Amino acid sequence: MRHLFPMLALLVAALFITAVPAVRAENGQPAAPPTPPSKLYKIEFEPDAYYTSLGLYIALTKTPIPHVGEQSEKDLYLTLLSRAYAPRFLVLEGSVNPLPYAGTYIKKHDPSFYENAQVTGSFNWVQAVTAGFEEPYAVSAFLGNIVDFSLPGSRGSKGIGYSGLLYSQGTYHIKNNTLIRDDWWELEWKVKGDRKKQDQKLSWSFRFGAKLHGNPDITDIYYLSFRRSRLDYRPKHDTIFNNSGFEYTMDLKKNTFTPIRHYFFVEKKWPLEGKKMAFALATGFVWESADKYSGELATGQQGSSTQIILRPNIEF
């Protein structure tokens, strides 16, 4: 089964790049970040049940943000890639993962509630709702370029794309809803975009990097990740890409490039008529090999493990 996952990664990548209409909007994080202004700095707050962040955007040049106008999604990727060599912005960010953090709190401080959430021998609904996040919080610094692809003359249109290097670090790791002391850090190269119109939202990202752990019982990795999310308030055509999303991440053991973790989910959204909000439900899995942990963290572990993801959310 392990050898089927790299094929899945290639399939997902192909769908990610080719299956796109020409004009979109974004959604992946709770709201599309507005285009950073021409002033030297700006503070952005993005709340979400799974990822909440506070960022400081600092301009490194007085040159206006390039406006590339209306483009197909594929052309937007190429534009971002072509401009990645000239960093123009520094973003300092602090983030917290509220529900995953809450899962660790419940397990530690209300063990009876956590035990009652065990529906079957292998399914705990608290763990299913909070699975997929390996850290409770992080601080990060992004250095790269930003382009504006909002639609000219449209007040309801916002679009921003990022490409560059992201450095992140933290002090804890989450394993099975338990906090483990771990001074970790990671460095990744990423391309990320958010587009919003009055009737659509779209967000996407693809990234690769390395994550190193201070805790010797947690395996150092390289990783590759794709994410895409789309919300249509008034879809014009019926396709499987309307009101849907997915994310796929593959972790490779640093020393051998052997896959040791696969994280995958698909998401369906149901917009509420007449309101700029939607109910979303994601389902998927996290697969981990026996090489993910060693030492005390591997105690009682027998072979690989699979955790089901069941993630409800509300998007605006």
Tab-separated table of C-alpha atoms in Angstrom, residues 15-268:
chain	number	residue	atom	x	y	z
A	15	LEU	CA	-5.446	17.816	-11.008
A	16	PHE	CA	-4.186	20.783	-9.038
A	17	ILE	CA	-2.578	22.443	-12.062
A	18	THR	CA	-4.929	21.581	-14.921
A	19	ALA	CA	-8.483	21.555	-13.604
A	20	VAL	CA	-9.120	25.316	-13.370
A	21	PRO	CA	-11.411	27.904	-14.958
A	22	ALA	CA	-10.018	31.277	-15.970
A	23	VAL	CA	-11.496	33.601	-13.335
A	24	ARG	CA	-11.628	32.532	-9.684
A	25	ALA	CA	-11.751	33.631	-6.130
A	26	GLU	CA	-10.135	32.049	-3.141
A	27	ASN	CA	-10.716	30.254	0.026
A	28	GLY	CA	-8.488	28.082	2.110
A	29	GLN	CA	-7.972	30.145	5.039
A	30	PRO	CA	-10.960	31.781	6.573
A	31	ALA	CA	-10.774	34.964	4.480
A	32	ALA	CA	-8.680	36.227	1.603
A	33	PRO	CA	-5.969	38.513	2.963
A	34	PRO	CA	-6.429	41.977	1.491
A	35	THR	CA	-3.782	43.293	-0.856
A	36	PRO	CA	-0.985	44.786	1.253
A	37	PRO	CA	-1.001	48.553	0.730
A	38	SER	CA	1.847	50.666	-0.557
A	39	LYS	CA	2.700	51.852	2.960
A	40	LEU	CA	5.679	50.327	4.704
A	41	TYR	CA	3.808	47.940	7.010
A	42	LYS	CA	0.403	46.435	7.737
A	43	ILE	CA	-1.016	44.111	10.398
A	44	GLU	CA	-3.330	41.271	9.379
A	45	PHE	CA	-5.446	39.038	11.636
A	46	GLU	CA	-6.997	35.844	10.212
A	47	PRO	CA	-9.227	33.838	12.592
A	48	ASP	CA	-10.182	30.212	11.996
A	49	ALA	CA	-11.065	27.184	14.102
A	50	TYR	CA	-8.037	25.279	12.795
A	51	TYR	CA	-5.498	27.994	11.966
A	52	THR	CA	-5.532	31.519	13.433
A	53	SER	CA	-2.724	33.945	12.639
A	54	LEU	CA	-1.531	37.482	13.309
A	55	GLY	CA	0.939	38.822	10.756
A	56	LEU	CA	3.029	41.950	10.279
A	57	TYR	CA	3.671	42.767	6.589
A	58	ILE	CA	6.791	44.866	6.044
A	59	ALA	CA	7.610	46.331	2.629
A	60	LEU	CA	11.298	46.158	1.711
A	61	THR	CA	10.920	48.564	-1.199
A	62	LYS	CA	8.737	51.545	-2.090
A	63	THR	CA	7.998	50.089	-5.512
A	64	PRO	CA	4.237	49.394	-5.858
A	65	ILE	CA	3.055	45.801	-5.802
A	66	PRO	CA	2.900	44.535	-9.416
A	67	HIS	CA	-0.680	44.245	-10.717
A	68	VAL	CA	-0.919	41.363	-13.175
A	69	GLY	CA	-4.669	41.632	-13.739
A	70	GLU	CA	-7.019	38.839	-14.725
A	71	GLN	CA	-5.210	35.604	-15.542
A	72	SER	CA	-5.948	31.918	-15.620
A	73	GLU	CA	-4.898	30.071	-12.497
A	74	LYS	CA	-2.101	28.286	-14.327
A	75	ASP	CA	-0.731	31.633	-15.581
A	76	LEU	CA	-0.881	32.995	-12.040
A	77	TYR	CA	1.358	30.158	-10.855
A	78	LEU	CA	3.844	30.897	-13.620
A	79	THR	CA	3.798	34.615	-12.788
A	80	LEU	CA	4.539	33.931	-9.131
A	81	LEU	CA	7.319	31.499	-9.996
A	82	SER	CA	8.944	33.984	-12.366
A	83	ARG	CA	9.003	36.727	-9.708
A	84	ALA	CA	10.225	34.621	-6.777
A	85	TYR	CA	13.858	35.665	-7.262
A	86	ALA	CA	13.314	39.283	-6.110
A	87	PRO	CA	12.075	39.467	-2.480
A	88	ARG	CA	10.005	42.579	-1.819
A	89	PHE	CA	8.203	41.784	1.424
A	90	LEU	CA	8.970	40.427	4.874
A	91	VAL	CA	6.088	38.913	6.836
A	92	LEU	CA	6.437	38.112	10.544
A	93	GLU	CA	3.653	35.890	11.847
A	94	GLY	CA	2.472	34.156	14.974
A	95	SER	CA	-0.102	31.387	14.616
A	96	VAL	CA	-2.068	28.989	16.772
A	97	ASN	CA	-4.117	25.906	15.856
A	98	PRO	CA	-7.131	26.288	18.207
A	99	LEU	CA	-9.001	22.989	17.801
A	100	PRO	CA	-5.879	20.768	17.656
A	101	TYR	CA	-4.610	22.580	20.765
A	102	ALA	CA	-8.027	22.072	22.401
A	103	GLY	CA	-7.766	18.339	21.691
A	104	THR	CA	-4.571	18.115	23.755
A	105	TYR	CA	-6.197	20.113	26.558
A	106	ILE	CA	-9.255	17.846	26.684
A	107	LYS	CA	-7.152	14.673	26.774
A	108	LYS	CA	-4.988	16.001	29.621
A	109	HIS	CA	-7.560	17.816	31.765
A	110	ASP	CA	-10.784	15.889	31.061
A	111	PRO	CA	-9.713	12.285	30.393
A	112	SER	CA	-13.202	10.881	31.064
A	113	PHE	CA	-14.698	13.060	28.303
A	114	TYR	CA	-11.886	11.998	25.978
A	115	GLU	CA	-12.462	8.316	26.762
A	116	ASN	CA	-16.207	8.700	26.144
A	117	ALA	CA	-15.363	10.092	22.689
A	118	GLN	CA	-14.011	6.636	21.794
A	119	VAL	CA	-16.881	5.489	19.561
A	120	THR	CA	-15.196	2.239	18.488
A	121	GLY	CA	-11.928	0.513	19.301
A	122	SER	CA	-10.096	2.532	16.652
A	123	PHE	CA	-12.215	5.698	16.288
A	124	ASN	CA	-12.169	8.608	18.734
A	125	TRP	CA	-14.176	11.554	17.413
A	126	VAL	CA	-12.071	14.150	19.275
A	127	GLN	CA	-8.956	12.766	17.617
A	128	ALA	CA	-10.717	12.605	14.226
A	129	VAL	CA	-11.766	16.274	14.439
A	130	THR	CA	-8.299	17.482	15.474
A	131	ALA	CA	-6.033	15.133	13.460
A	132	GLY	CA	-3.490	16.351	10.932
A	133	PHE	CA	-1.823	19.168	12.866
A	134	GLU	CA	1.553	18.359	14.410
A	135	GLU	CA	2.099	21.533	16.416
A	136	PRO	CA	-0.116	23.725	18.639
A	137	TYR	CA	1.460	27.020	17.603
A	138	ALA	CA	4.374	28.519	15.690
A	139	VAL	CA	6.207	31.721	14.844
A	140	SER	CA	7.411	32.314	11.309
A	141	ALA	CA	9.130	34.715	8.938
A	142	PHE	CA	8.368	34.885	5.209
A	143	LEU	CA	10.678	36.570	2.709
A	144	GLY	CA	9.480	36.806	-0.863
A	145	ASN	CA	7.466	38.543	-3.523
A	146	ILE	CA	3.817	39.549	-3.731
A	147	VAL	CA	1.667	40.213	-6.793
A	148	ASP	CA	-1.830	41.666	-7.075
A	149	PHE	CA	-4.264	39.929	-9.423
A	150	SER	CA	-7.529	41.574	-8.395
A	151	LEU	CA	-9.929	42.501	-11.191
A	152	PRO	CA	-9.551	46.191	-12.155
A	153	GLY	CA	-12.584	48.342	-11.362
A	154	SER	CA	-14.277	45.650	-9.285
A	155	ARG	CA	-14.852	46.537	-5.640
A	156	GLY	CA	-15.759	42.988	-4.701
A	157	SER	CA	-12.606	41.514	-6.209
A	158	LYS	CA	-9.440	40.903	-4.237
A	159	GLY	CA	-6.485	38.785	-5.195
A	160	ILE	CA	-2.982	38.363	-3.866
A	161	GLY	CA	-0.226	35.871	-4.555
A	162	TYR	CA	2.937	35.058	-2.615
A	163	SER	CA	6.131	33.234	-3.526
A	164	GLY	CA	9.273	32.882	-1.452
A	165	LEU	CA	10.929	31.285	1.581
A	166	LEU	CA	9.200	30.614	4.891
A	167	TYR	CA	11.025	29.839	8.147
A	168	SER	CA	8.970	28.528	11.090
A	169	GLN	CA	9.721	27.225	14.555
A	170	GLY	CA	7.986	26.082	17.714
A	171	THR	CA	8.501	24.314	21.010
A	172	TYR	CA	5.942	21.474	21.040
A	173	HIS	CA	4.830	18.543	18.890
A	174	ILE	CA	1.391	16.880	18.927
A	175	LYS	CA	1.148	13.075	18.870
A	176	ASN	CA	-2.247	11.457	19.436
A	177	ASN	CA	-3.584	14.590	21.185
A	178	THR	CA	-0.601	14.676	23.550
A	179	LEU	CA	1.835	17.594	23.752
A	180	ILE	CA	5.479	16.540	23.495
A	181	ARG	CA	8.374	18.895	24.158
A	182	ASP	CA	10.201	19.463	20.871
A	183	ASP	CA	12.213	22.475	19.721
A	184	TRP	CA	11.511	22.103	16.015
A	185	TRP	CA	12.153	24.322	13.023
A	186	GLU	CA	11.383	24.120	9.320
A	187	LEU	CA	12.343	25.905	6.130
A	188	GLU	CA	10.154	25.748	3.038
A	189	TRP	CA	9.739	27.315	-0.380
A	190	LYS	CA	6.115	28.016	-1.219
A	191	VAL	CA	3.741	29.574	-3.709
A	192	LYS	CA	0.413	30.673	-2.250
A	193	GLY	CA	-2.536	32.559	-3.649
A	194	ASP	CA	-5.914	33.863	-2.556
A	195	ARG	CA	-8.601	35.283	-4.824
A	196	LYS	CA	-12.015	36.570	-3.859
A	197	LYS	CA	-14.945	37.805	-5.947
A	198	GLN	CA	-18.526	38.501	-4.965
A	199	ASP	CA	-19.672	35.019	-5.939
A	200	GLN	CA	-16.487	32.929	-5.574
A	201	LYS	CA	-13.470	32.301	-3.386
A	202	LEU	CA	-10.359	30.336	-4.242
A	203	SER	CA	-7.091	29.623	-2.473
A	204	TRP	CA	-4.177	27.381	-3.347
A	205	SER	CA	-0.643	26.629	-2.256
A	206	PHE	CA	2.162	24.269	-3.085
A	207	ARG	CA	5.307	23.990	-1.026
A	208	PHE	CA	8.287	21.814	-0.239
A	209	GLY	CA	10.838	21.969	2.538
A	210	ALA	CA	12.547	20.343	5.499
A	211	LYS	CA	11.541	20.011	9.146
A	212	LEU	CA	14.064	19.199	11.872
A	213	HIS	CA	13.258	18.205	15.447
A	214	GLY	CA	15.121	18.848	18.677
A	215	ASN	CA	13.491	15.763	20.190
A	216	PRO	CA	15.632	12.797	19.019
A	217	ASP	CA	12.609	10.466	19.100
A	218	ILE	CA	10.878	12.370	16.265
A	219	THR	CA	12.184	11.727	12.748
A	220	ASP	CA	13.527	14.625	10.652
A	221	ILE	CA	11.808	14.949	7.283
A	222	TYR	CA	11.592	16.500	3.851
A	223	TYR	CA	8.052	17.185	2.673
A	224	LEU	CA	5.967	18.096	-0.362
A	225	SER	CA	2.466	19.548	-0.110
A	226	PHE	CA	-0.423	20.665	-2.351
A	227	ARG	CA	-3.595	22.425	-1.268
A	228	ARG	CA	-6.552	23.892	-3.141
A	229	SER	CA	-9.923	25.147	-1.911
A	230	ARG	CA	-12.841	26.705	-3.792
A	231	LEU	CA	-16.164	28.144	-2.653
A	232	ASP	CA	-18.891	29.078	-5.178
A	233	TYR	CA	-21.879	31.038	-3.890
A	234	ARG	CA	-23.582	30.979	-7.312
A	235	PRO	CA	-21.898	28.352	-9.517
A	236	LYS	CA	-22.445	28.852	-13.247
A	237	HIS	CA	-21.512	25.311	-14.248
A	238	ASP	CA	-21.896	21.970	-12.518
A	239	THR	CA	-18.444	20.443	-11.965
A	240	ILE	CA	-16.821	18.418	-9.214
A	241	PHE	CA	-14.504	21.366	-8.535
A	242	ASN	CA	-17.339	23.655	-7.385
A	243	ASN	CA	-17.484	24.043	-3.598
A	244	SER	CA	-14.683	21.595	-2.985
A	245	GLY	CA	-11.126	21.366	-1.758
A	246	PHE	CA	-8.289	18.989	-1.034
A	247	GLU	CA	-4.889	18.845	0.611
A	248	TYR	CA	-2.129	16.281	0.254
A	249	THR	CA	1.202	16.226	2.093
A	250	MET	CA	3.909	13.567	1.864
A	251	ASP	CA	6.722	13.385	4.445
A	252	LEU	CA	9.993	11.660	3.537
A	253	LYS	CA	12.540	10.407	6.053
A	254	LYS	CA	15.530	12.744	5.781
A	255	ASN	CA	18.224	10.069	5.655
A	256	THR	CA	16.580	7.634	3.228
A	257	PHE	CA	13.834	9.594	1.395
A	258	THR	CA	11.417	6.848	2.448
A	259	PRO	CA	7.760	7.957	2.808
A	260	ILE	CA	6.858	7.942	6.503
A	261	ARG	CA	3.666	10.024	6.531
A	262	HIS	CA	0.806	10.745	4.140
A	263	TYR	CA	-1.809	13.359	4.965
A	264	PHE	CA	-4.787	13.624	2.616
A	265	PHE	CA	-8.308	14.978	2.744
A	266	VAL	CA	-11.069	16.078	0.397
A	267	GLU	CA	-13.592	18.713	1.354
A	268	LYS	CA	-17.154	19.550	0.356
